[in-house]
Tab-separated table of N, CA and C in Angstrom:
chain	number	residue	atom	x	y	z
C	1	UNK	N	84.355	108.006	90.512
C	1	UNK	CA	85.714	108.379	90.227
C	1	UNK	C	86.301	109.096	91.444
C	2	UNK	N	87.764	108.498	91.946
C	2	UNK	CA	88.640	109.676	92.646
C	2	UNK	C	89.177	110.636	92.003
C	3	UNK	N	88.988	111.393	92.500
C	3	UNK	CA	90.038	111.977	91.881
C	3	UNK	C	91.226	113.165	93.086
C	4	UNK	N	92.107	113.634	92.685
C	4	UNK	CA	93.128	113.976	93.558
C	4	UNK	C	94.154	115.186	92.508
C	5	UNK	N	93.334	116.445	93.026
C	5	UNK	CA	93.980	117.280	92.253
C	5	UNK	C	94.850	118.472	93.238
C	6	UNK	N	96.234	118.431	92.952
C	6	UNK	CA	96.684	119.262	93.082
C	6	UNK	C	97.535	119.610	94.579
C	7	UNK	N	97.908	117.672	95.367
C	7	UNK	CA	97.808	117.791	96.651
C	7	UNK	C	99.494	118.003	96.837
C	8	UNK	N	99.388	118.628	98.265
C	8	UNK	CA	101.248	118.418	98.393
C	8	UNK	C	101.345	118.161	99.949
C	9	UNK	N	102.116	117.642	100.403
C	9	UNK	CA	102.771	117.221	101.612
C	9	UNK	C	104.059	117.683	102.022
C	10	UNK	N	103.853	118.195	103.054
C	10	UNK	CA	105.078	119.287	103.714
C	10	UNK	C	105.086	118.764	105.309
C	11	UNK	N	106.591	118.814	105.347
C	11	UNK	CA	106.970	118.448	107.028
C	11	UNK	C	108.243	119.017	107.568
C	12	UNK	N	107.748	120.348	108.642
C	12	UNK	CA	108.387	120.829	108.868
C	12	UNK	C	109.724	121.418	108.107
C	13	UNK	N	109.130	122.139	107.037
C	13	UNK	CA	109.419	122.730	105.935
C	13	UNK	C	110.120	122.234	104.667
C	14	UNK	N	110.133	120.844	105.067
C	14	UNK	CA	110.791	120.220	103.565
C	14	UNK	C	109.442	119.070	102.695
C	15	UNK	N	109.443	119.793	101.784
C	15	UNK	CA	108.339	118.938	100.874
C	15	UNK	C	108.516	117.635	100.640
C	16	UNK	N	107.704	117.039	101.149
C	16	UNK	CA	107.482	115.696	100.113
C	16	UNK	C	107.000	115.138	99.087
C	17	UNK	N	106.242	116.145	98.560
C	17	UNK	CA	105.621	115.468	97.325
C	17	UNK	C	104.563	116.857	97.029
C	18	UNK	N	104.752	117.437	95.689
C	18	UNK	CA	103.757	118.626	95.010
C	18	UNK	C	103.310	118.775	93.875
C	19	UNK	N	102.105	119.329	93.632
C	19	UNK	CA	101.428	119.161	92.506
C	19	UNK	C	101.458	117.549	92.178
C	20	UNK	N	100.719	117.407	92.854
C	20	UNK	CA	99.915	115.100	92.465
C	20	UNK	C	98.462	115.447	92.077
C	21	UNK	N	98.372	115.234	90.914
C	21	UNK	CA	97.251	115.601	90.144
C	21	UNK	C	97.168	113.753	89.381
C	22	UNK	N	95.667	113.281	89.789
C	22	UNK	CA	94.891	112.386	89.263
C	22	UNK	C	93.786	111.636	89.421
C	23	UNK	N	93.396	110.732	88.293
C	23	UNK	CA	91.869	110.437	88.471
C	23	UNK	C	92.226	108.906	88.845
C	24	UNK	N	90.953	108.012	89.770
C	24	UNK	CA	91.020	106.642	89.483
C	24	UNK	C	89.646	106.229	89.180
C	25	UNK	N	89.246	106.211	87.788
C	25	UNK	CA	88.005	105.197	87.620
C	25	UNK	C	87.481	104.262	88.349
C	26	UNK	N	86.302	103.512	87.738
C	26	UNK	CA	85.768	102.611	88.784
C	26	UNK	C	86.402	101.519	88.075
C	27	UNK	N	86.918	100.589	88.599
C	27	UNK	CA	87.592	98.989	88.246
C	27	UNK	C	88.623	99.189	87.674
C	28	UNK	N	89.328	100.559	87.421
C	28	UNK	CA	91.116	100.977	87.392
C	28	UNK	C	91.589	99.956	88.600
C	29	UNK	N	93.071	99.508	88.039
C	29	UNK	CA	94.146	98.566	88.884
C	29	UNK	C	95.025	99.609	88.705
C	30	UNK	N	95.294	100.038	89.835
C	30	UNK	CA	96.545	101.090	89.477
C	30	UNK	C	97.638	100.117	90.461
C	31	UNK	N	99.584	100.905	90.188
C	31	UNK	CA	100.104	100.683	90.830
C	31	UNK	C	100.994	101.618	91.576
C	32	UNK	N	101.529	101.941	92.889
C	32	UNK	CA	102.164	102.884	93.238
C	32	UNK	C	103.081	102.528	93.652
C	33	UNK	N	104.483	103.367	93.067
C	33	UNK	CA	105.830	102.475	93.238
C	33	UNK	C	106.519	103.493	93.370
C	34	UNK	N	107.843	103.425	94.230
C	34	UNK	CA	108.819	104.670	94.516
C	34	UNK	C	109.582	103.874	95.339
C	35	UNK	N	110.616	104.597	96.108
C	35	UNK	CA	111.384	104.497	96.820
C	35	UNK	C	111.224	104.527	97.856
C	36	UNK	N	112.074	104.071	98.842
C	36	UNK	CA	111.884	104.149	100.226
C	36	UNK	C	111.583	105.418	100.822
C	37	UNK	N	110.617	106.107	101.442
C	37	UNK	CA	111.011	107.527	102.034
C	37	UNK	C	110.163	108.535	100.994
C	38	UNK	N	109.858	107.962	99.778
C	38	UNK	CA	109.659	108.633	98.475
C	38	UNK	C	108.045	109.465	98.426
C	39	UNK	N	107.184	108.501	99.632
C	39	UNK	CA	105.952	109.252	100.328
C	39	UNK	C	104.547	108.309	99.787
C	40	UNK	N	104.705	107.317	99.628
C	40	UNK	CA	103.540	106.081	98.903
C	40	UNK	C	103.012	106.030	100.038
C	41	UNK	N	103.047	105.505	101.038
C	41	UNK	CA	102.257	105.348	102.219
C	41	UNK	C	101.008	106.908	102.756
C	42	UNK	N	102.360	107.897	102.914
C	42	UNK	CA	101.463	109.014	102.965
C	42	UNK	C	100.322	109.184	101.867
C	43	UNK	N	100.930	109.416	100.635
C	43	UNK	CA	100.080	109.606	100.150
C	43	UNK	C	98.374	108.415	99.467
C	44	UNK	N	99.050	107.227	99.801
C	44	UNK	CA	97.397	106.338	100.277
C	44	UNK	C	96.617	106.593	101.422
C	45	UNK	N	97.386	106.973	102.414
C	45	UNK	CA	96.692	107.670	103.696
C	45	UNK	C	96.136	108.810	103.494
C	46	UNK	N	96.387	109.486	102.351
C	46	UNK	CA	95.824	110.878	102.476
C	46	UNK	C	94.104	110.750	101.621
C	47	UNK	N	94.526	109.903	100.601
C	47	UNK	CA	93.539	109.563	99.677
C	47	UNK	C	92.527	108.924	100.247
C	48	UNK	N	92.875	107.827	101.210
C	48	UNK	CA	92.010	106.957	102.143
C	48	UNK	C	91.369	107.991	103.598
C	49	UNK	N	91.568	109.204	103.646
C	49	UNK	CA	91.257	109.979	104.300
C	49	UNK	C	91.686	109.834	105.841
C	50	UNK	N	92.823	109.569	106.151
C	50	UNK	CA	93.302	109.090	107.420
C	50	UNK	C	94.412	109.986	107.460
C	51	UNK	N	94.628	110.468	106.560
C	51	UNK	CA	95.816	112.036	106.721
C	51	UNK	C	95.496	113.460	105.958
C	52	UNK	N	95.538	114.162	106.387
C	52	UNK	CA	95.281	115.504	105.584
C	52	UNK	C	96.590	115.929	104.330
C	53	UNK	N	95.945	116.154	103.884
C	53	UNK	CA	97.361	117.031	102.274
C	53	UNK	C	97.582	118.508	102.933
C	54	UNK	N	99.082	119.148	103.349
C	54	UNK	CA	98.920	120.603	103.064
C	54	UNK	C	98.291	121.226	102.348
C	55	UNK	N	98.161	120.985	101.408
C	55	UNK	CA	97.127	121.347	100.222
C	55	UNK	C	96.700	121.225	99.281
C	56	UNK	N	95.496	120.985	98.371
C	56	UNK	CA	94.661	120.131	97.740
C	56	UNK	C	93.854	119.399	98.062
C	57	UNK	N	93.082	118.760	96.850
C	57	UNK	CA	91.703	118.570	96.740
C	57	UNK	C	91.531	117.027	96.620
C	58	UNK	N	91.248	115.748	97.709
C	58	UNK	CA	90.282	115.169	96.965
C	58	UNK	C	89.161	114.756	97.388
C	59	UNK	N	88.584	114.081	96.223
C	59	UNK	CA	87.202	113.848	95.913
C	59	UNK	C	86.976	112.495	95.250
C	60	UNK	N	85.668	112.426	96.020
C	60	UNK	CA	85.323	110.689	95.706
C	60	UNK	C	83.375	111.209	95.817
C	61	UNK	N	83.038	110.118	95.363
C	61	UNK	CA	81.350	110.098	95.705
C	61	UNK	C	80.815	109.236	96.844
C	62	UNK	N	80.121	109.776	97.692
C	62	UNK	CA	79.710	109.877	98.805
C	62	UNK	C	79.401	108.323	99.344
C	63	UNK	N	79.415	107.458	98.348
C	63	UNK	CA	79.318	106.202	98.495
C	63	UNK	C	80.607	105.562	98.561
C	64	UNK	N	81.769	106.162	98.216
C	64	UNK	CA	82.490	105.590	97.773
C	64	UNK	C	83.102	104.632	98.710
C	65	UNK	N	83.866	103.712	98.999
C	65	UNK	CA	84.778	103.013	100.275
C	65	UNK	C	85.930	103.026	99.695
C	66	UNK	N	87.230	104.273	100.564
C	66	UNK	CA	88.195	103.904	100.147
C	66	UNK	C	88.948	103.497	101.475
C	67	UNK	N	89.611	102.484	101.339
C	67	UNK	CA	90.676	102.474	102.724
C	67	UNK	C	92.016	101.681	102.060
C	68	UNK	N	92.493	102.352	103.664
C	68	UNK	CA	94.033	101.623	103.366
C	68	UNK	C	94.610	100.182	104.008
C	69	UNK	N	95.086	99.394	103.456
C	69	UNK	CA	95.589	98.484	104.616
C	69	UNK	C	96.828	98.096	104.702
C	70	UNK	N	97.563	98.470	106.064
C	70	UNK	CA	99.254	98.634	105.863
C	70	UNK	C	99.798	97.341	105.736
C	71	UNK	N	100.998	97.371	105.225
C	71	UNK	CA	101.824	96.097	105.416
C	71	UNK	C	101.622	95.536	106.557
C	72	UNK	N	101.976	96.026	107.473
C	72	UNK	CA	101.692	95.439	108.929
C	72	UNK	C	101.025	95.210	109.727
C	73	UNK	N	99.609	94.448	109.886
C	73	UNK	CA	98.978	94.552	110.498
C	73	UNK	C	98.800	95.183	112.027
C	74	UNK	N	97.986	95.056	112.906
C	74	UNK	CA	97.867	94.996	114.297
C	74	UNK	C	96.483	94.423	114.274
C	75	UNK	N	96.654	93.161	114.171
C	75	UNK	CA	95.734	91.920	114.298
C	75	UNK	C	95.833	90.593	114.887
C	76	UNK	N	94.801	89.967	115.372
C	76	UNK	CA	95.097	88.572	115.667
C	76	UNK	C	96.084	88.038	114.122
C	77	UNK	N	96.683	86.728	114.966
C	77	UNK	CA	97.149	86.043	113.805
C	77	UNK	C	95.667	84.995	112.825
C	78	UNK	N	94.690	85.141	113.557
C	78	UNK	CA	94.084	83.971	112.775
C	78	UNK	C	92.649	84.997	112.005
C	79	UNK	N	93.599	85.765	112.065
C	79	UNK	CA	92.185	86.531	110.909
C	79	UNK	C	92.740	86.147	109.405
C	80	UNK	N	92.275	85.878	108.392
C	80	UNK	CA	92.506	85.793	106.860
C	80	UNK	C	92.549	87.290	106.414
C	81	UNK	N	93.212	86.959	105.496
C	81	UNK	CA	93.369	88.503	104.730
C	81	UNK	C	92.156	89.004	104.206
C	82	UNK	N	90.811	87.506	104.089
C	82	UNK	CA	89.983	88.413	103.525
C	82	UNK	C	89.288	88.793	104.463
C	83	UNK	N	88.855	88.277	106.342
C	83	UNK	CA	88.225	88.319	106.766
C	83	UNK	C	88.718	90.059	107.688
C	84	UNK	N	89.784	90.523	106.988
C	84	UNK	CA	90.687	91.767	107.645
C	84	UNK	C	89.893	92.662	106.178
C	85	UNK	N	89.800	92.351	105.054
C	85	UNK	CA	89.924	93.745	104.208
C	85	UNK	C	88.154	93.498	104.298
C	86	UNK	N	87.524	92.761	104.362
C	86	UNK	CA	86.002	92.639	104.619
C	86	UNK	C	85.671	93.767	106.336
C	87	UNK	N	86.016	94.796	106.594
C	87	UNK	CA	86.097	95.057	107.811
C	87	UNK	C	85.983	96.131	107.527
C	88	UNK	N	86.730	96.814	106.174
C	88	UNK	CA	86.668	98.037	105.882
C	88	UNK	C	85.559	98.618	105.626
């Protein structure tokens, strides 16, 4: 289980996002949806451990593989999508 208690994101003194409190089971499909600007990216980056939270907690088990993969690559064109998320 992830879980993600209690994180917030701050930039240069205006918040983006506080108190994000939750769990993701194993074989949960979740979906994350907002607005432009609204902080979805950050906050998969933070979870995928490629950005820090001002503050809060998460936690995964030591096995776990989480990553992110952006809309946009920076890849050859002739990689497959699976032969890109097989990498992680």
């Amino acid at each position: 289980m992830i879980t993600v208690n209690d994180i917030a994101v701050e930039f240069g003194g205006t918040t983006l996002f506080s108190e994000v409190t939750f769990a993701i089971n194993e074989n949960d499909k979740i979906a994350l949806m907002g607005k432009n600007g609204a902080g979805k990216s950050t906050l998969l980056k933070i979870v995928a451990g490629e950005n820090k939270p001002t503050r809060g907690v998460i936690s995964a088990p030591s096995d776990a593989v989480i990553a992110y993969l952006p809309q946009h690559l920076l890849t050859s064109d002739d990689c497959t999508v699976m032969e890109e998320t097989s990498k992680a």
